[in-house]
Short mmCIF file of C-alpha atoms and ligand atoms in Angstrom, two decimals:
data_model
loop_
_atom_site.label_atom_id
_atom_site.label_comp_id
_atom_site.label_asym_id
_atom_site.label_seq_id
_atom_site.Cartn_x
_atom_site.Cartn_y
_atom_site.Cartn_z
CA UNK A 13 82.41 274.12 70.19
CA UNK A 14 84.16 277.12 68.79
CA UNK A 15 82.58 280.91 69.31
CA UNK A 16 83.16 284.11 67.14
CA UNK A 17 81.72 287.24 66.56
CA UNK A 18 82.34 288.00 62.46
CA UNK A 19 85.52 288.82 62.89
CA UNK A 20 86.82 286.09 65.58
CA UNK A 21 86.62 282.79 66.90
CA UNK A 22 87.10 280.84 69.98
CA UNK A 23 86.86 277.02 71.03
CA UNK A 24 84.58 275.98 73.65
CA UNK A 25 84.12 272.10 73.73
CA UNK A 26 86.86 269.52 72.52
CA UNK A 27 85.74 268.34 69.20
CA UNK A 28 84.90 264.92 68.48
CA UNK A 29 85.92 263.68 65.18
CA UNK A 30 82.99 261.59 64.33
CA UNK A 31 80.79 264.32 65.10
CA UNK A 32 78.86 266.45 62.05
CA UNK A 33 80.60 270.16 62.33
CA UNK A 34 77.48 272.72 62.38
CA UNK A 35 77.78 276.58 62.65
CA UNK A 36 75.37 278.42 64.62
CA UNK A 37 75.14 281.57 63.74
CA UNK A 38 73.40 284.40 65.88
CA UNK A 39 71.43 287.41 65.21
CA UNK A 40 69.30 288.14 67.04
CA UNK A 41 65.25 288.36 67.93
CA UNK A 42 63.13 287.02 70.96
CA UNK A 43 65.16 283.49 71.13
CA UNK A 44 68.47 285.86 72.48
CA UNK A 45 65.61 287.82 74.23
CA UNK A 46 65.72 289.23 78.08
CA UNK A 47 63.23 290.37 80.16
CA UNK A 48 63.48 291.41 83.86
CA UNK A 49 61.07 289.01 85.06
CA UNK A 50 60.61 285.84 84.51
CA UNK A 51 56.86 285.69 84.25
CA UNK A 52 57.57 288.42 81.28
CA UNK A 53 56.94 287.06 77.57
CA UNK A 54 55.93 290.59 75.75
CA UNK A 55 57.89 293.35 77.87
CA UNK A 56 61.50 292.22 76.61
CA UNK A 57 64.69 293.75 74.77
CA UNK A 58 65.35 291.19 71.65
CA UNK A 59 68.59 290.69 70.50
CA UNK A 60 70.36 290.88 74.00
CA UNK A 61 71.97 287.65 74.71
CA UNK A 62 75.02 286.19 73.02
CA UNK A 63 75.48 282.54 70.95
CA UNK A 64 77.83 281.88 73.82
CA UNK A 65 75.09 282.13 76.55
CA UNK A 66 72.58 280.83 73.93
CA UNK A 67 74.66 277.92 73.32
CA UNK A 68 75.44 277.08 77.33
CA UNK A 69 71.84 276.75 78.00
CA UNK A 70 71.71 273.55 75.73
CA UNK A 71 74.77 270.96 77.23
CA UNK A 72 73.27 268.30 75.13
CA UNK A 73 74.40 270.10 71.65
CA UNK A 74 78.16 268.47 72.54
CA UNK A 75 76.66 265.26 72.13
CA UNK A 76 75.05 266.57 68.47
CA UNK A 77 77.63 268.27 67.09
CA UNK A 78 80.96 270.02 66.88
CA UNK A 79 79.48 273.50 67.19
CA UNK A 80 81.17 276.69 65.56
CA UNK A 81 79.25 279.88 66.63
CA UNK A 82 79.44 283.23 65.59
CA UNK A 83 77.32 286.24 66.14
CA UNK A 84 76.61 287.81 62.86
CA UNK A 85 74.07 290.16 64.33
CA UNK A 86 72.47 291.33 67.51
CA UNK A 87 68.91 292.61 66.04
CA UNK A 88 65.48 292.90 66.84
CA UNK A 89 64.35 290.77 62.95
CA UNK A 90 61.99 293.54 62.52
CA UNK A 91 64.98 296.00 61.84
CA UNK A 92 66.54 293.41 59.60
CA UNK A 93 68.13 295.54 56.96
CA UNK A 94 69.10 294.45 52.90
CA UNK A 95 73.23 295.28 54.30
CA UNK A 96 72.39 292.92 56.61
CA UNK A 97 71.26 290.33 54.06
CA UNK A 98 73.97 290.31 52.07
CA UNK A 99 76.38 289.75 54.40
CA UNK A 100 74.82 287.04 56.45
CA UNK A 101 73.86 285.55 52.89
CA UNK A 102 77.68 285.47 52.03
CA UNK A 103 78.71 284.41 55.10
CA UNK A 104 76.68 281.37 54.83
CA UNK A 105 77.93 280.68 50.96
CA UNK A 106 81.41 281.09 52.42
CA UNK A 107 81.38 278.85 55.47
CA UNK A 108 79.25 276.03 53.54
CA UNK A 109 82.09 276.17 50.85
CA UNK A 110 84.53 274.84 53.31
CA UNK A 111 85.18 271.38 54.39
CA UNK A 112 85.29 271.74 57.58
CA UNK A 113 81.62 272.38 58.35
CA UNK A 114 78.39 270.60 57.19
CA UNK A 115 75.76 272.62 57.85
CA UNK A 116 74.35 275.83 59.27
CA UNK A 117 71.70 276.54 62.00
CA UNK A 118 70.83 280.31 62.10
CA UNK A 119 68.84 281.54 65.65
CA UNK A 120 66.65 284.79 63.84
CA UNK A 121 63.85 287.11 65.58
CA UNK A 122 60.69 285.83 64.34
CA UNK A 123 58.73 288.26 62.74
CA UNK A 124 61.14 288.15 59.32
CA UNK A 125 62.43 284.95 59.75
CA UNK A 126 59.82 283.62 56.71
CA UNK A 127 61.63 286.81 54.44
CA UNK A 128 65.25 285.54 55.48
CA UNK A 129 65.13 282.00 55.26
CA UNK A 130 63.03 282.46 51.53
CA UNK A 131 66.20 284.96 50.70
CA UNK A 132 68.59 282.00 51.45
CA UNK A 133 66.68 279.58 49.54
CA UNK A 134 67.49 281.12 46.70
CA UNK A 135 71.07 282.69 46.92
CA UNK A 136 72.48 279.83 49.17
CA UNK A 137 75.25 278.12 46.81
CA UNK A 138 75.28 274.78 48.64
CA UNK A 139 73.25 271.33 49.36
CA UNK A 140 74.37 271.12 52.86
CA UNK A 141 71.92 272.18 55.58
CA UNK A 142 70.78 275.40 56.13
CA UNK A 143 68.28 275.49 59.07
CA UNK A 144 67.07 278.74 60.55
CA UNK A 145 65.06 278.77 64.32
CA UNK A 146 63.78 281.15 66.87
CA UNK A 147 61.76 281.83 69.96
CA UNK A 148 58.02 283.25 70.96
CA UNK A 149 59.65 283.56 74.35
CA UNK A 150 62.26 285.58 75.54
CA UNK A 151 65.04 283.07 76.92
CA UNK A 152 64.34 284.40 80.77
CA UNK A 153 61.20 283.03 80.46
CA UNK A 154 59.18 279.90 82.00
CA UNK A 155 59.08 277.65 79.78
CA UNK A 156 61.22 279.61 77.05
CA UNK A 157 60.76 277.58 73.83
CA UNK A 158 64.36 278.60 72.78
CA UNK A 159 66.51 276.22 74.12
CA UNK A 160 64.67 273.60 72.43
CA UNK A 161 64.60 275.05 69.23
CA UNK A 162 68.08 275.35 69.35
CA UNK A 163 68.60 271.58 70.34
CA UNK A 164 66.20 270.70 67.34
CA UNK A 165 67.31 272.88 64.45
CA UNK A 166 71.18 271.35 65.23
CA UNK A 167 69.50 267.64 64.82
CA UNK A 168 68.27 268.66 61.59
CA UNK A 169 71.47 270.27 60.42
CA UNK A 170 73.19 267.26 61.63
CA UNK A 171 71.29 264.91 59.72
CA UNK A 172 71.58 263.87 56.07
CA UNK A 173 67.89 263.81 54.98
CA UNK A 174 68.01 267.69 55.12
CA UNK A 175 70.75 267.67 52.47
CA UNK A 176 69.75 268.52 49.43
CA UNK A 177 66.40 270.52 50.71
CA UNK A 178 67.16 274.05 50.33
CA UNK A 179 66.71 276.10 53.57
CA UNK A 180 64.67 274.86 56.56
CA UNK A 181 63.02 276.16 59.67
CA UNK A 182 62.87 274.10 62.90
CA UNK A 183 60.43 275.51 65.04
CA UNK A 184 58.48 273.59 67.80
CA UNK A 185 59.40 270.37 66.85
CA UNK A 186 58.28 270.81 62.70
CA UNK A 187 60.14 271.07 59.72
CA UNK A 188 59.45 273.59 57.22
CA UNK A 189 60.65 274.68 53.85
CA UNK A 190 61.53 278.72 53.53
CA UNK A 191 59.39 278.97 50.51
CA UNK A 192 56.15 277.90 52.19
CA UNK A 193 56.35 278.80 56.34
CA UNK A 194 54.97 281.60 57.82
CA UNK A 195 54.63 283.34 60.71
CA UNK A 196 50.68 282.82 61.42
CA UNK A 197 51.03 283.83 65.50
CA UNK A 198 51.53 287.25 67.66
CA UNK A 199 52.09 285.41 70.43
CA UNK A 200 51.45 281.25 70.64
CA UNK A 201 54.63 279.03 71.10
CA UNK A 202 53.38 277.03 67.66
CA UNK A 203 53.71 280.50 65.66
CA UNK A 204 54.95 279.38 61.96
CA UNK A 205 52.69 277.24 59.66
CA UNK A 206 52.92 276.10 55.75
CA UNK A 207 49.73 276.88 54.93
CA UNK A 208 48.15 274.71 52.53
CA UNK A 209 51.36 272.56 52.16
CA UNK A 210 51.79 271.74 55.40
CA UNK A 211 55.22 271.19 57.24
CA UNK A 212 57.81 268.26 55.43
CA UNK A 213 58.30 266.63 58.49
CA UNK A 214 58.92 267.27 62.50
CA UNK A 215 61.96 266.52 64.85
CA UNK A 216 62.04 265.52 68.23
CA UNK A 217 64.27 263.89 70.77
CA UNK A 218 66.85 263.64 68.20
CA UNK A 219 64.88 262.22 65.64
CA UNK A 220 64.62 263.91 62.34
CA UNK A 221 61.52 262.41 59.68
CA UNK A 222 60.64 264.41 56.72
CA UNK A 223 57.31 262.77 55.27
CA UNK A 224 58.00 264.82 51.38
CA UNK A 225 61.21 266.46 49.34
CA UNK A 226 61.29 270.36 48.71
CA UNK A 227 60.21 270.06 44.76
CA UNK A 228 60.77 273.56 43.26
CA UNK A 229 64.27 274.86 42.37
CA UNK A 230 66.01 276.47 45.21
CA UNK A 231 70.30 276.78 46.10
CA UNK A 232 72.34 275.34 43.58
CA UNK A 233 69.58 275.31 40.77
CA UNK A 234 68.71 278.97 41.28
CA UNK A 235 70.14 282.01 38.90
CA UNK A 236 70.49 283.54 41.91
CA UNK A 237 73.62 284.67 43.18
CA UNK A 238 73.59 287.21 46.42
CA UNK A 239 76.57 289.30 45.52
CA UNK A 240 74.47 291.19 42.84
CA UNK A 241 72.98 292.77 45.76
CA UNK A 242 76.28 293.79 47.35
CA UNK A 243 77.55 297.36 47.76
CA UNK A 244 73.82 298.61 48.08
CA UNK A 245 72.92 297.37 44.78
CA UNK A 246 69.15 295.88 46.17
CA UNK A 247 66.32 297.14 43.76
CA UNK A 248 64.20 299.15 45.25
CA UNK A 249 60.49 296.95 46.05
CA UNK A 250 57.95 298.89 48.06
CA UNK A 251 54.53 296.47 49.19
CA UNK A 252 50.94 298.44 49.04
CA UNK A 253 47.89 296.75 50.01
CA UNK A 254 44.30 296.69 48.74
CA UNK A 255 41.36 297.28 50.66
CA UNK A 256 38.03 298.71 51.09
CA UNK A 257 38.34 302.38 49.70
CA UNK A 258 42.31 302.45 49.03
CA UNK A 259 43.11 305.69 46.31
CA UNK A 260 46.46 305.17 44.41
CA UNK A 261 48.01 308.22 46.28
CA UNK A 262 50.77 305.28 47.42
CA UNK A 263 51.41 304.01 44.13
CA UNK A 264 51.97 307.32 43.08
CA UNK A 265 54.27 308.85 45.85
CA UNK A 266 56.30 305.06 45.03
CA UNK A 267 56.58 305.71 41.18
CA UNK A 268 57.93 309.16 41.74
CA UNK A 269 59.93 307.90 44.29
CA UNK A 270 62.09 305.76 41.65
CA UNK A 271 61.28 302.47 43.04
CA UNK A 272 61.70 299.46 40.44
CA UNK A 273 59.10 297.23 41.75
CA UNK A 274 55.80 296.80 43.63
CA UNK A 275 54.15 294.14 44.77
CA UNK A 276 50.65 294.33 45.73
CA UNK A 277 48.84 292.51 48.50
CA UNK A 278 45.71 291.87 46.77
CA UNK A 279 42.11 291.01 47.89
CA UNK A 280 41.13 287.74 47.91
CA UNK A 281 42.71 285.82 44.64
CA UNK A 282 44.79 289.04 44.35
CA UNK A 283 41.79 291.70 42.89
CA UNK A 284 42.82 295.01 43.30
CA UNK A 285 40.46 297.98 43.49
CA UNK A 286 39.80 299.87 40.77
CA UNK A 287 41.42 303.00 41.56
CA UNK A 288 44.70 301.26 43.22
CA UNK A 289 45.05 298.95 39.95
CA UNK A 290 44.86 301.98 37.50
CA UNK A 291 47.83 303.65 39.31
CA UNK A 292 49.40 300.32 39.51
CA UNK A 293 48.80 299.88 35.63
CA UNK A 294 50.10 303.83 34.62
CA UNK A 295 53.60 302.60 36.72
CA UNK A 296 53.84 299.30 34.76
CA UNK A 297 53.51 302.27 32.03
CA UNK A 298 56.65 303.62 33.12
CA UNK A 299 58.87 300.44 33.54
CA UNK A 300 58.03 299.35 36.80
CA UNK A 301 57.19 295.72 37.29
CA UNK A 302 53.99 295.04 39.41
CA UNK A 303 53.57 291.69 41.22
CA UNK A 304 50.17 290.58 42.55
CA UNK A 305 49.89 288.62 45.32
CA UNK A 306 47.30 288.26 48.00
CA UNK A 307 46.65 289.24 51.52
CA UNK A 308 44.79 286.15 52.39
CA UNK A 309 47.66 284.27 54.10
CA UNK A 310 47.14 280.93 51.73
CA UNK A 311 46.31 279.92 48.76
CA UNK A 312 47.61 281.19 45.58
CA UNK A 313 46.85 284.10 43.06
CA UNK A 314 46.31 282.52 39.87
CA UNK A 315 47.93 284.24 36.59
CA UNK A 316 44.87 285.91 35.01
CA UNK A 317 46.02 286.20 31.41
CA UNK A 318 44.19 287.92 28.61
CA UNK A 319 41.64 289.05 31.11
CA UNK A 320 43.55 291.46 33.32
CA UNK A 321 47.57 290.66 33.71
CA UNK A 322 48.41 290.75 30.10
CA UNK A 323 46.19 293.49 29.35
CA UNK A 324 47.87 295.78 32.70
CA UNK A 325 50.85 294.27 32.71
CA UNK A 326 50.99 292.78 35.68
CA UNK A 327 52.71 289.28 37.01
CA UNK A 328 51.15 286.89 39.71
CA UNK A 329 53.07 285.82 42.81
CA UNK A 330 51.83 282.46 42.42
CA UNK A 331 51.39 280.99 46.15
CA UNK A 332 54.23 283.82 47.64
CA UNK A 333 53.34 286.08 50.09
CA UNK A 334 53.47 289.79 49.63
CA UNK A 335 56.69 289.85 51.67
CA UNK A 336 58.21 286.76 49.78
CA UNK A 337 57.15 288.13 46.41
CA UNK A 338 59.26 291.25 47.14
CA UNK A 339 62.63 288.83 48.00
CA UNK A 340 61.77 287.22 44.65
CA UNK A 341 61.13 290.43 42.98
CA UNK A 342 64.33 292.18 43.99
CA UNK A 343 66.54 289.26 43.29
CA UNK A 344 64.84 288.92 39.53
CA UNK A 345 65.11 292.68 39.21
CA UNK A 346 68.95 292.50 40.14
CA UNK A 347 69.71 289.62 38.03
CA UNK A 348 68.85 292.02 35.19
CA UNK A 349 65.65 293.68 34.25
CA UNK A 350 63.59 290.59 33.08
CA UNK A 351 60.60 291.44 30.64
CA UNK A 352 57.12 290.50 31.89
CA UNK A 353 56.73 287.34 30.54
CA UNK A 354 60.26 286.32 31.93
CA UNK A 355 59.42 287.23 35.07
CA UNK A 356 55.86 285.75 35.01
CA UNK A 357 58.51 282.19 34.32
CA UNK A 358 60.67 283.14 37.63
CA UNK A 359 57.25 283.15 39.79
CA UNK A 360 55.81 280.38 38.07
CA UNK A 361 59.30 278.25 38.99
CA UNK A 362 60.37 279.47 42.39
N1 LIG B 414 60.61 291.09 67.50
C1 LIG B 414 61.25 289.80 67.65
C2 LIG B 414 62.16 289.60 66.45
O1 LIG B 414 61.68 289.32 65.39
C3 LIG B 414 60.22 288.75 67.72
C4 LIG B 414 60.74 287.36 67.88
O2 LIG B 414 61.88 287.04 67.67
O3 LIG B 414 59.89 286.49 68.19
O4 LIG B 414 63.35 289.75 66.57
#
């Protein structure tokens, strides 16, 4: 096992040849989370333990793997930040581009895990394993649910049937693709679902079944390529919601606020009300692209055509979240400025 931060790196088990070499790379959130007591699983500081501790708490990985860890970050994931993106996107391109390691495992804070690991999916430049996990409970916790995670998300890396399937998450003993897991819990141990879709498979005690393939494009067939987001080059994507008696005073304060794109949490199969969807249709007026998605949590928002989104302008998320419509979004936006219909293809493909 070797340690770094992103600048260094240290060994920490002798490597066994025949092993599979996997990097584990830290960041942050509840899974490197400390509270004073034990008994505590809500009054914690995130972010506070290192990959060397995380990785000591889990002897078994030397029996897994030939571990290279490096802290990347050492975040709470609500603050993740675009900077922050780009570098642990690169990072990842970079490390899977060398021989001498086969896949990734990446410990994240929960709450934007589902926007990360979608990111990857699309701007990773590899087939080998990329396989992010977490924790509901801080790791001084009874019965912290990190340690496992850990041990699970390195089985998947390790093993070949997750070659091939874009990014993962392991997380309390499923298997999830980025594009469809979300986080569906405050507080429960079994916090991420695929709604709809369901998980592709589980892991435990070393074993690794996936009962389907990942079908849409994702990695290596995307246009995607992260370093058109480098030196703060990210489009600017705000999120408003619709709901019972919403005005468009958001829209507005967005458009003159020079964003490039809004995506718009819809009702239901992504209605908007009527005075929110005329502000949204004067800014597709101006150039900005509107995405509809919904706030319903599954399901998808079907493209409405003649009726409404070719007559405003609009483009629907097809079954993306709000908050994975925006990673979309700001990708398409800074592969170029795609017209409407072109970006009605990249939702209706990814
Ligand atoms: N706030 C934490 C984070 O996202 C929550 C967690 O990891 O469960 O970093």
């Amino acid at each position: 096992m070797t340690t770094s931060s992103s600048s260094s790196s240290a060994s920490h088990n002798a490597p066994h040849s025949a092993l599979p070499r996997i990097a584990v790379l830290a960041t942050g959130g509840t899974i490197a989370g400390s509270a004073q007591d034990a008994t505590s699983t809500a009054g914690y500081q995130a972010g506070v333990v290192g990959v060397g501790q995380l990785l000591a708490a889990v002897p078994a990985l030397s029996t897994l793997a030939n571990i290279h860890a490096e802290q990347v970050a050492s975040i709470d994931s609500k603050d993740m930040s675009l900077a922050l993106w780009t570098t642990l996107a690169q990072r990842v391109n970079k490390l899977l581009a060398s021989d001498d390691i086969d896949g990734i495992v990446i410990t994240h804070g929960t709450d934007t895990l589902e926007e990360t690991a979608y990111l990857l999916h699309l701007t990773v430049k590899s087939a080998k394993p990329v396989v992010l996990t977490a924790a509901m409970r801080p790791s001084s916790a009874l019965s912290a649910d990190g340690p496992l995670n850990l041990l699970n998300a390195v089985s998947v890396a390790a093993h070949r049937a997750a070659h091939g399937q874009g990014v993962l998450v392991a997380f309390n003993n499923r298997i999830h693709s980025a594009r469809d897991v979300v986080k569906t819990s405050t507080f429960a141990v079994d916090a991420f679902q695929s709604p709809e879709v369901g998980a592709l498979g589980w892991v435990q005690d070393g074993r690794v079944e996936f009962q389907r393939r990942v079908v849409r494009p994702h990695t290596t067939a995307t246009e995607f390529a992260i370093e058109a987001t480098a030196n703060d080059a990210w489009p600017a994507v705000e999120i408003v919601t619709s709901y019972a008696g919403v005005t468009r005073v958001m829209v507005d304060a967005l458009v003159k606020d020079g964003v490039r794109g809004i995506v718009v949490a819809g009702t239901g199969n992504g209605s908007i009300h009527v005075s929110l969807q005329q502000g949204l249709a004067d800014a597709v007026a101006q150039g900005i692209a509107v995405v509809r998605a919904s706030r319903v949590g599954s399901g998808h928002v079907m493209h409405n055509g003649a009726a409404s989104d070719d007559a405003l302008g609009f483009v629907s998320a097809n079954a993306l979240n709000a908050y994975k419509a925006r990673v979309l979004l700001m990708l398409a936006l800074a592969a170029g400025n795609p017209a409407r219909a072109a970006l009605q293809d990249v939702f209706d493909l990814y």
